[in-house]
PDB file of C-alpha atoms in Angstrom:
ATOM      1  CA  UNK S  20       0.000   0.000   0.000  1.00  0.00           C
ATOM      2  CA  UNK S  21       2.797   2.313  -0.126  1.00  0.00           C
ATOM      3  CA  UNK S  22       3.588   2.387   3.364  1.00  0.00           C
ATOM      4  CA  UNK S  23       7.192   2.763   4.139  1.00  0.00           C
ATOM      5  CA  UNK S  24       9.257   1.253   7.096  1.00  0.00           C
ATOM      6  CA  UNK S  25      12.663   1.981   8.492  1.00  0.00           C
ATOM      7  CA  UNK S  26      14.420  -0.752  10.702  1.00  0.00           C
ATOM      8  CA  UNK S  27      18.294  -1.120  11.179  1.00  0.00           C
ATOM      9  CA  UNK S  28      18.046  -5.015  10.244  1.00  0.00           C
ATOM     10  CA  UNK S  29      15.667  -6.601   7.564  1.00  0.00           C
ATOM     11  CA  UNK S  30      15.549 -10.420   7.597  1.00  0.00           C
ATOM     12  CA  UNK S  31      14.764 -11.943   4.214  1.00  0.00           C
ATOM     13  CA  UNK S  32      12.509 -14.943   4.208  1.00  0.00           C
ATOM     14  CA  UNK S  33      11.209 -15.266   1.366  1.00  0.00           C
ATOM     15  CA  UNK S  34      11.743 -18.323  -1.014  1.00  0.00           C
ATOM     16  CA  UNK S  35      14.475 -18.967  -3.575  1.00  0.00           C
ATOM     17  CA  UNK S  36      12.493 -19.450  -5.910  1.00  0.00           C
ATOM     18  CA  UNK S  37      11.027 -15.671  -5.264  1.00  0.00           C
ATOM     19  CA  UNK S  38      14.502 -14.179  -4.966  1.00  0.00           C
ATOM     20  CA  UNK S  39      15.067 -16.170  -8.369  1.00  0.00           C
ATOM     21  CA  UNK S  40      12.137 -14.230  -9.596  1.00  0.00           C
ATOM     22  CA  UNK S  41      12.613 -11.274  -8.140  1.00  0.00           C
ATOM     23  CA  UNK S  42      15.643 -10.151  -6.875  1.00  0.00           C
ATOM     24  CA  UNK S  43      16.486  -7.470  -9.046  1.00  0.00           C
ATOM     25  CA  UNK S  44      12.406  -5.640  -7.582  1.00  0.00           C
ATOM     26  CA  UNK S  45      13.224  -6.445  -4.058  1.00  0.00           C
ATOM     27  CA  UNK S  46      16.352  -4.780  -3.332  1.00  0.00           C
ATOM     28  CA  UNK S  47      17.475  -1.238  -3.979  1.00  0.00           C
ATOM     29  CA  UNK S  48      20.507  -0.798  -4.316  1.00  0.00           C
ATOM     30  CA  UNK S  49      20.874  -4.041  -6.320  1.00  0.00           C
ATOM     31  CA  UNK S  50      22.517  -6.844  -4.474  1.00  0.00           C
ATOM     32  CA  UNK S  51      26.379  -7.665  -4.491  1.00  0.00           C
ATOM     33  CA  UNK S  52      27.672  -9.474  -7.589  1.00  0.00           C
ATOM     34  CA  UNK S  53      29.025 -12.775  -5.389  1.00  0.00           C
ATOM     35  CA  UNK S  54      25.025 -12.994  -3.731  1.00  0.00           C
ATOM     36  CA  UNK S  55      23.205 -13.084  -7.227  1.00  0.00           C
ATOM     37  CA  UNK S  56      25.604 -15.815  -8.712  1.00  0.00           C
ATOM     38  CA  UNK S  57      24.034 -17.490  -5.563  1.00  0.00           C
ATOM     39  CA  UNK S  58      20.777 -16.756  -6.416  1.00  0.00           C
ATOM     40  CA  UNK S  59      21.083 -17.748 -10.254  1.00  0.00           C
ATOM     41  CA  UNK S  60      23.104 -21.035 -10.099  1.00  0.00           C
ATOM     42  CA  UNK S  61      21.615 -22.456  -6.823  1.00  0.00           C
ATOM     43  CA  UNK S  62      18.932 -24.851  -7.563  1.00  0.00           C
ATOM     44  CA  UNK S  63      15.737 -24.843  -6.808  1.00  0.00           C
ATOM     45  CA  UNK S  64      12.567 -27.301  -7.472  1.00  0.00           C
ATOM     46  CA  UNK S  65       9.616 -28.355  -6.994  1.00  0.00           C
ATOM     47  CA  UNK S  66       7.307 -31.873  -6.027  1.00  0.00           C
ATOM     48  CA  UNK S  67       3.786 -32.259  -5.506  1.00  0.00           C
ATOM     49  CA  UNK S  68       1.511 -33.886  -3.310  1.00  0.00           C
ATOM     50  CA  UNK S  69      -1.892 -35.429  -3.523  1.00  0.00           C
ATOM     51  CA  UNK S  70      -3.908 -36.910  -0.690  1.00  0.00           C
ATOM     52  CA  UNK S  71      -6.955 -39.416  -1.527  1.00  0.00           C
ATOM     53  CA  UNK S  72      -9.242 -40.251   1.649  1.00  0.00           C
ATOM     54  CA  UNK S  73     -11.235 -43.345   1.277  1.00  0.00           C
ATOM     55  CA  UNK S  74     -14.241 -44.673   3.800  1.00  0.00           C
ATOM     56  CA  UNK S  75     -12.908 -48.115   3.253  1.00  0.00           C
ATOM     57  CA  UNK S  76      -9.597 -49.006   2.671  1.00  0.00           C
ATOM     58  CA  UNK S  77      -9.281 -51.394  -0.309  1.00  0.00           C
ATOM     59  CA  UNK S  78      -5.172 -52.407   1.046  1.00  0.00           C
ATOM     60  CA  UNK S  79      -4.015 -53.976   3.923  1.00  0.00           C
ATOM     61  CA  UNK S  80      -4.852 -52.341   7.040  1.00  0.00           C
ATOM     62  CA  UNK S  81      -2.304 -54.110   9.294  1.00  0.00           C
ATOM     63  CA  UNK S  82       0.600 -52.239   9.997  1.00  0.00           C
ATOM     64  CA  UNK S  83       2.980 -53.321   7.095  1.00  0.00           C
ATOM     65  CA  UNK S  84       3.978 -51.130   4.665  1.00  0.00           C
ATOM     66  CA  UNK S  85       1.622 -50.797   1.756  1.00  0.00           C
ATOM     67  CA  UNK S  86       3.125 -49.075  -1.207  1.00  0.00           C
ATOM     68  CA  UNK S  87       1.624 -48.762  -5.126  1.00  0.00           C
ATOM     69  CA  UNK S  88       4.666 -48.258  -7.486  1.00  0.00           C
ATOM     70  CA  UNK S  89       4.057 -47.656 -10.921  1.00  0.00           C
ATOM     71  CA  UNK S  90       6.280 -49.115 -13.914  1.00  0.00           C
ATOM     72  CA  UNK S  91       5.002 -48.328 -16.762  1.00  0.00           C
ATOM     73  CA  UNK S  92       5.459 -50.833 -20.271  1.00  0.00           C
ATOM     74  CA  UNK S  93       6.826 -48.773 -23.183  1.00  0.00           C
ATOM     75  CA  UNK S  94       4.126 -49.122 -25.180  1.00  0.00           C
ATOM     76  CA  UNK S  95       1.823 -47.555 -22.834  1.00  0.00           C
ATOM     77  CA  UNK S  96       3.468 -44.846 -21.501  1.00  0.00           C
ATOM     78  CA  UNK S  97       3.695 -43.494 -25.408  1.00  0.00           C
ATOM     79  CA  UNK S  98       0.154 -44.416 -25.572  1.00  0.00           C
ATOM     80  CA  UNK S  99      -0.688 -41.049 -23.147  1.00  0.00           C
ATOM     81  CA  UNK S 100       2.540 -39.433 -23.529  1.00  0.00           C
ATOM     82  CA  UNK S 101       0.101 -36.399 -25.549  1.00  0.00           C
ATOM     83  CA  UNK S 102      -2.747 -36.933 -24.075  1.00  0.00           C
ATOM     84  CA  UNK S 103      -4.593 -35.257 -21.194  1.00  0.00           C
ATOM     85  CA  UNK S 104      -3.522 -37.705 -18.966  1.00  0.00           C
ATOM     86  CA  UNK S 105       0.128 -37.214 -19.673  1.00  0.00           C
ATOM     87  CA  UNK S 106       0.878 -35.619 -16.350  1.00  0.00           C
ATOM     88  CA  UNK S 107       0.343 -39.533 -14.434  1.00  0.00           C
ATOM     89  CA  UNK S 108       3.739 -40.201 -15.560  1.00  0.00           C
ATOM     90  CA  UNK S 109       4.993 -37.776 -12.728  1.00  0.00           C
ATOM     91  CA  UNK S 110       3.379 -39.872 -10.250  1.00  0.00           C
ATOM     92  CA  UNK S 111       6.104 -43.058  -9.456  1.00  0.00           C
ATOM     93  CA  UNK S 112       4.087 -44.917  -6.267  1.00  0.00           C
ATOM     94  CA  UNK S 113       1.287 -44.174  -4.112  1.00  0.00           C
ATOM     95  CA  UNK S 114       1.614 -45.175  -0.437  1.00  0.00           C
ATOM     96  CA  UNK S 115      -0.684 -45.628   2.589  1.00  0.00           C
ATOM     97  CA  UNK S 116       0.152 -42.693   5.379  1.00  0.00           C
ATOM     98  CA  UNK S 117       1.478 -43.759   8.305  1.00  0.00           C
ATOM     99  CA  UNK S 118      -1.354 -43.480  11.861  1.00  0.00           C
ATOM    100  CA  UNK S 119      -4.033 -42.398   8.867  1.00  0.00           C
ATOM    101  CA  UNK S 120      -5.656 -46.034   7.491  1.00  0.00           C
ATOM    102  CA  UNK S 121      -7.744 -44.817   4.985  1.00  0.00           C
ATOM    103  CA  UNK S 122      -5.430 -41.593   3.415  1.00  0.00           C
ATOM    104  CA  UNK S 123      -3.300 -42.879   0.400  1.00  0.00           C
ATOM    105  CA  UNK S 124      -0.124 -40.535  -0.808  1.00  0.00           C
ATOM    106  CA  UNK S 125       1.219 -39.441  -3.623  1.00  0.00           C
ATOM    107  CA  UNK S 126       4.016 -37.440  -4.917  1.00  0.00           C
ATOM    108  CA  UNK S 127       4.591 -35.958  -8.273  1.00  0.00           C
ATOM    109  CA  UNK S 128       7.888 -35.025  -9.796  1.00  0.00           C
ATOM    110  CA  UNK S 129       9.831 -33.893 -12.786  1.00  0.00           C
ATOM    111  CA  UNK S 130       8.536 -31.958 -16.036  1.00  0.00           C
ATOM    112  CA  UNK S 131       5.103 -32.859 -15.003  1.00  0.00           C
ATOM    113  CA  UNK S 132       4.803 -30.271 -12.162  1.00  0.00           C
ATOM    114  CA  UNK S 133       3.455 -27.711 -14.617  1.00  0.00           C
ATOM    115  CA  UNK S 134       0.899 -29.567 -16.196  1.00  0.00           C
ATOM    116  CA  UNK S 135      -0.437 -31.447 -12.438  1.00  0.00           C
ATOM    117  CA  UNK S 136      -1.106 -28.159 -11.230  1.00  0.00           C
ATOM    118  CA  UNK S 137      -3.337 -26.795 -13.820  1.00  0.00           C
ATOM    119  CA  UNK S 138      -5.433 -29.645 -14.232  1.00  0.00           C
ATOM    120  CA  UNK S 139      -8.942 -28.965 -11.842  1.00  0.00           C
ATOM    121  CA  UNK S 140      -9.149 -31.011  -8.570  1.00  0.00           C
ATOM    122  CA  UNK S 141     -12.315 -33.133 -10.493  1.00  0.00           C
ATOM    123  CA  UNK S 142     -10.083 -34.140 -13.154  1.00  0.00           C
ATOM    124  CA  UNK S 143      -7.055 -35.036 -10.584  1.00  0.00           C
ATOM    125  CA  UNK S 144      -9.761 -37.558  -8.811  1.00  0.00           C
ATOM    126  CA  UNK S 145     -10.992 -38.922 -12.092  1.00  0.00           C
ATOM    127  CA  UNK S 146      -7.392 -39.454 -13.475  1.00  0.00           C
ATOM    128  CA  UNK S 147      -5.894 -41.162 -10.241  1.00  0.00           C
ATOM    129  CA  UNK S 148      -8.594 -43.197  -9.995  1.00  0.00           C
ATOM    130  CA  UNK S 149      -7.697 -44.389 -13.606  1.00  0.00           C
ATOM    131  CA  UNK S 150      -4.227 -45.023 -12.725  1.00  0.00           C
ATOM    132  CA  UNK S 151      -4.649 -47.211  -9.748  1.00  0.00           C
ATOM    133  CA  UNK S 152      -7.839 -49.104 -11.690  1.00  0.00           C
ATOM    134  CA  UNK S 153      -5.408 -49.727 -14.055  1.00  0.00           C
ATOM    135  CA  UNK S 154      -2.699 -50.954 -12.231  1.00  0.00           C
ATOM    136  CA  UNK S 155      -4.576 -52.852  -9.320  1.00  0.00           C
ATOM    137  CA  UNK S 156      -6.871 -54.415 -12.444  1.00  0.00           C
ATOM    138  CA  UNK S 157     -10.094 -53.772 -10.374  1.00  0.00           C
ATOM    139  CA  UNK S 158     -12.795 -51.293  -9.932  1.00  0.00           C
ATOM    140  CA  UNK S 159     -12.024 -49.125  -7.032  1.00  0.00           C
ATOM    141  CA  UNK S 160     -14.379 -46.440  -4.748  1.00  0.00           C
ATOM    142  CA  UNK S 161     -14.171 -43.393  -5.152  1.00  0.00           C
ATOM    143  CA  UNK S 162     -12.300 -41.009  -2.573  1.00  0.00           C
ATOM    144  CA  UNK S 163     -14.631 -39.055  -0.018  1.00  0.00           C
ATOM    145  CA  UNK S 164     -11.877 -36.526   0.288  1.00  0.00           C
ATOM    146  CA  UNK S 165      -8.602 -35.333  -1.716  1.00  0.00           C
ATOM    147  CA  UNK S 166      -5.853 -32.483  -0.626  1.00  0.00           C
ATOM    148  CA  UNK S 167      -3.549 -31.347  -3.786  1.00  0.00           C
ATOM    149  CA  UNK S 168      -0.532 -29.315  -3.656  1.00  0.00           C
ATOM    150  CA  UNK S 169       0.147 -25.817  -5.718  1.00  0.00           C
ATOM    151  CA  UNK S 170       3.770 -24.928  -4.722  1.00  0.00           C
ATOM    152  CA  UNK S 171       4.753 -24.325  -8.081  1.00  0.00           C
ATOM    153  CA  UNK S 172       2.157 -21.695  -9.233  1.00  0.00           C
ATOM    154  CA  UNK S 173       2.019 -20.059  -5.897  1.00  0.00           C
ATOM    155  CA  UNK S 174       3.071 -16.072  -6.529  1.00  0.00           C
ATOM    156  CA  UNK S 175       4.742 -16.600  -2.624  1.00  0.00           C
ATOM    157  CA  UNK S 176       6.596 -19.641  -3.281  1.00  0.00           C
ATOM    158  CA  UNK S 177       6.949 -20.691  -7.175  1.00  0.00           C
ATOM    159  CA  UNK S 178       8.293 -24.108  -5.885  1.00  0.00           C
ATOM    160  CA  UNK S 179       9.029 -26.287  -2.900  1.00  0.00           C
ATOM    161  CA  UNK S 180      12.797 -26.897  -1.694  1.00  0.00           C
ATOM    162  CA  UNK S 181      16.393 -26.140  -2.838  1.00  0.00           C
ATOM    163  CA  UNK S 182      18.744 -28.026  -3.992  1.00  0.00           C
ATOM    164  CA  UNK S 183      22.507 -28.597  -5.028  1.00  0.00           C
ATOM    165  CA  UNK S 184      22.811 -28.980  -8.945  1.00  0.00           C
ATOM    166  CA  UNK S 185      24.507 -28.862 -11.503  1.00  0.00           C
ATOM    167  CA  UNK S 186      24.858 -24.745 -11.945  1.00  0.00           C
ATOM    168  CA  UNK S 187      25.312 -25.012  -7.514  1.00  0.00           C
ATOM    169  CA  UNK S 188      28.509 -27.459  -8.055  1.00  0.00           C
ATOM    170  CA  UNK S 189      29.614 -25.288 -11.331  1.00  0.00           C
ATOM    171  CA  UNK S 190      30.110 -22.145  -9.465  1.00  0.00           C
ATOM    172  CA  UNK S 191      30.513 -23.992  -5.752  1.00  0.00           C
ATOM    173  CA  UNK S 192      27.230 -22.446  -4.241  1.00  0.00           C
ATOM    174  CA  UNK S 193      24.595 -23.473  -1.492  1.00  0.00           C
ATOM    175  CA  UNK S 194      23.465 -22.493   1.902  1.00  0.00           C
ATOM    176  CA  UNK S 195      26.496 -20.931   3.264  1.00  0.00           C
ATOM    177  CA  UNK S 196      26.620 -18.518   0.390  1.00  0.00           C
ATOM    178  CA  UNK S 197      22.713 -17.420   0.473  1.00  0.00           C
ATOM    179  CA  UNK S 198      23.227 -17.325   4.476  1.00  0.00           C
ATOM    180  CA  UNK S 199      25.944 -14.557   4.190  1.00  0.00           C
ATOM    181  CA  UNK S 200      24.563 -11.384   5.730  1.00  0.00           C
ATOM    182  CA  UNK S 201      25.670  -8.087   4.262  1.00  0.00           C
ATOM    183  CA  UNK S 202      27.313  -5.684   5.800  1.00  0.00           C
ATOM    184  CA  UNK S 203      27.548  -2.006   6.335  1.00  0.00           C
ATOM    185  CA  UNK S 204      31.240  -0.437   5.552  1.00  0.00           C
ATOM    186  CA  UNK S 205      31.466  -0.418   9.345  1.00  0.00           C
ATOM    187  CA  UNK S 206      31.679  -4.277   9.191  1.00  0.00           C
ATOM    188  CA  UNK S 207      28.354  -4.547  10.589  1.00  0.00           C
ATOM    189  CA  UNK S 208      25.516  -6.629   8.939  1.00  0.00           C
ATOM    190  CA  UNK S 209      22.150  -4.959   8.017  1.00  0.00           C
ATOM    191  CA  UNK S 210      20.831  -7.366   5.601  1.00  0.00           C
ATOM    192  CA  UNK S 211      20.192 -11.044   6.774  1.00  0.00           C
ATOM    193  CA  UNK S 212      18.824 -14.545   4.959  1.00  0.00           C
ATOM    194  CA  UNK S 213      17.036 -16.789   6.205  1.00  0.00           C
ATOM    195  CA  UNK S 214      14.469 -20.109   5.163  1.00  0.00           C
ATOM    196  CA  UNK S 215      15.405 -23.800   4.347  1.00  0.00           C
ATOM    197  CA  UNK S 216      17.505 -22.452   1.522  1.00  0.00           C
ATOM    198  CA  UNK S 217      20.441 -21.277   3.650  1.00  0.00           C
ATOM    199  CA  UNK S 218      20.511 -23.546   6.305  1.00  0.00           C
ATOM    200  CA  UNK S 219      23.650 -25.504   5.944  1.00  0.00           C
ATOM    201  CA  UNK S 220      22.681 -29.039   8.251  1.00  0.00           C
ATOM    202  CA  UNK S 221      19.086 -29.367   6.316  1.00  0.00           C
ATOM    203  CA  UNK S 222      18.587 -27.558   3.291  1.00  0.00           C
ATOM    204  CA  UNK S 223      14.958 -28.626   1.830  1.00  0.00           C
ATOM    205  CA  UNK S 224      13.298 -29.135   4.833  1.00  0.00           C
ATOM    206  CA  UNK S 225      10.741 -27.371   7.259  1.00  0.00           C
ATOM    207  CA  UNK S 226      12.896 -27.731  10.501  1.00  0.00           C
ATOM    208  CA  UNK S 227      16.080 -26.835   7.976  1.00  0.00           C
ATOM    209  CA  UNK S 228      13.929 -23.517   8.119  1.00  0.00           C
ATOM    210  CA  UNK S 229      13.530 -23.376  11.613  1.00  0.00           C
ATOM    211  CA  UNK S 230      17.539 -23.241  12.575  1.00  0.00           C
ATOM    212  CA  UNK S 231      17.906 -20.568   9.801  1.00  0.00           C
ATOM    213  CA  UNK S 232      15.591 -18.277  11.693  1.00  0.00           C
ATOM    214  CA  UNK S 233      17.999 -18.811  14.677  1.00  0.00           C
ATOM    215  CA  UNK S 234      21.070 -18.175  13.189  1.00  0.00           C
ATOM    216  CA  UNK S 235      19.616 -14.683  11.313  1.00  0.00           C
ATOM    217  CA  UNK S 236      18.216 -14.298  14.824  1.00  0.00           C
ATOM    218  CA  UNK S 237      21.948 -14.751  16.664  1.00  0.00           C
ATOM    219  CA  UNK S 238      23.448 -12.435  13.721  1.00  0.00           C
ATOM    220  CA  UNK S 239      21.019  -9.783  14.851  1.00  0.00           C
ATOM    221  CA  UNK S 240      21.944 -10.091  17.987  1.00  0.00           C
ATOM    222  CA  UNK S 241      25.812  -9.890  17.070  1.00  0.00           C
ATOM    223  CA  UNK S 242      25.736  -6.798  14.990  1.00  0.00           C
ATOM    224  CA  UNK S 243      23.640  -4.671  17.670  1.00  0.00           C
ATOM    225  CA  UNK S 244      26.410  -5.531  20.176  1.00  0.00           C
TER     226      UNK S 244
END
């Protein structure tokens, strides 16, 4: 709304996938040369995942593992390579959730990402109901419930995790570098990062995210001393 702020510290939380987006909107003055090599060459991705509730569970209900995995023939995975359906080749296994006996799991990876989050939640129900008929060889019930991720198309996110690739290992970037506060010409930081991206124990994951805040939290701490 216009509104300005004035602080003596700004933590930056957002996603690298935003700051991949949007770095050169967000900060003014631009940002160091070394910090958006970071940002361009350090990887970032994205998975999905889809939750099917059923009022009776047609797998084992004991407490071994029950797991769907997919392999596909060939000659059938051409067969909807261009079709509508296409995006079920992102989808490897389906598994039962652990403590939840009637909730089956799946994720879905890869180039399909784009197309699995466009299609409408009555066609995701229709379609993995077509892929487990298929592959079980019986007609199934329909779910009473389903949860779908949208990571990917999400303005706040545009993806799910980091990750070290091929650009991260050409120019020998990751967490540490992201993490690096900036600092004022007094030596002082001003500028700090923070969010699984730059946590250097676990990158990718929620409690990754956690520490970070920490650490920006302790470098805070450090510069007003």
């Amino acid at each position: 709304d216009g509104s300005l702020y004035e602080a003596d510290h700004v933590i930056i939380t957002v996603s690298l996938g935003v700051l991949k987006a949007q770095y050169q909107e967000l900060f003014n003055p631009q940002l160091p040369d070394d910090k958006v090599k970071v940002i361009q060459n350090y990887a970032f991705g994205a998975v999905g995942k889809i939750f099917l509730e059923f009022e009776e569970a047609f797998w084992p209900t004991d407490n071994s593992f029950v797991s769907y995995t997919f392999l596909w023939r060939d000659e059938e995975k051409n067969a909807i390579q261009f079709t509508d359906k296409s995006w079920l080749l992102g989808i490897a296994a389906m598994h039962r959730v652990e403590s939840f006996p009637h909730l089956l799991e799946a994720f879905v990876a890869g180039e399909k990402m784009r197309e699995f989050e466009k299609i409408s939640n009555e066609k995701l129900i229709e379609d993995v109901m077509w892929l487990l008929e298929k592959f079980l060889n019986k007609k199934l019930p329909k779910p009473s419930k389903m949860r779908r991720t949208n990571w990917l198309t999400n303005k706040n996110f545009l993806g799910t995790y980091s990750y070290i690739g091929m650009g991260s290992q050409k120019f020998n970037v990751g967490p540490k570098n992201l993490a690096k506060a900036l600092k004022k010409s007094n030596g002082k930081s001003f500028i700090h990062f923070a969010g699984e991206a730059t946590d250097y124990e676990f990158p990718g994951y929620a409690h990754g995210a956690v520490t970070s805040g920490y650490r920006a939290a302790e470098e805070v701490l450090k510069a007003l001393k």
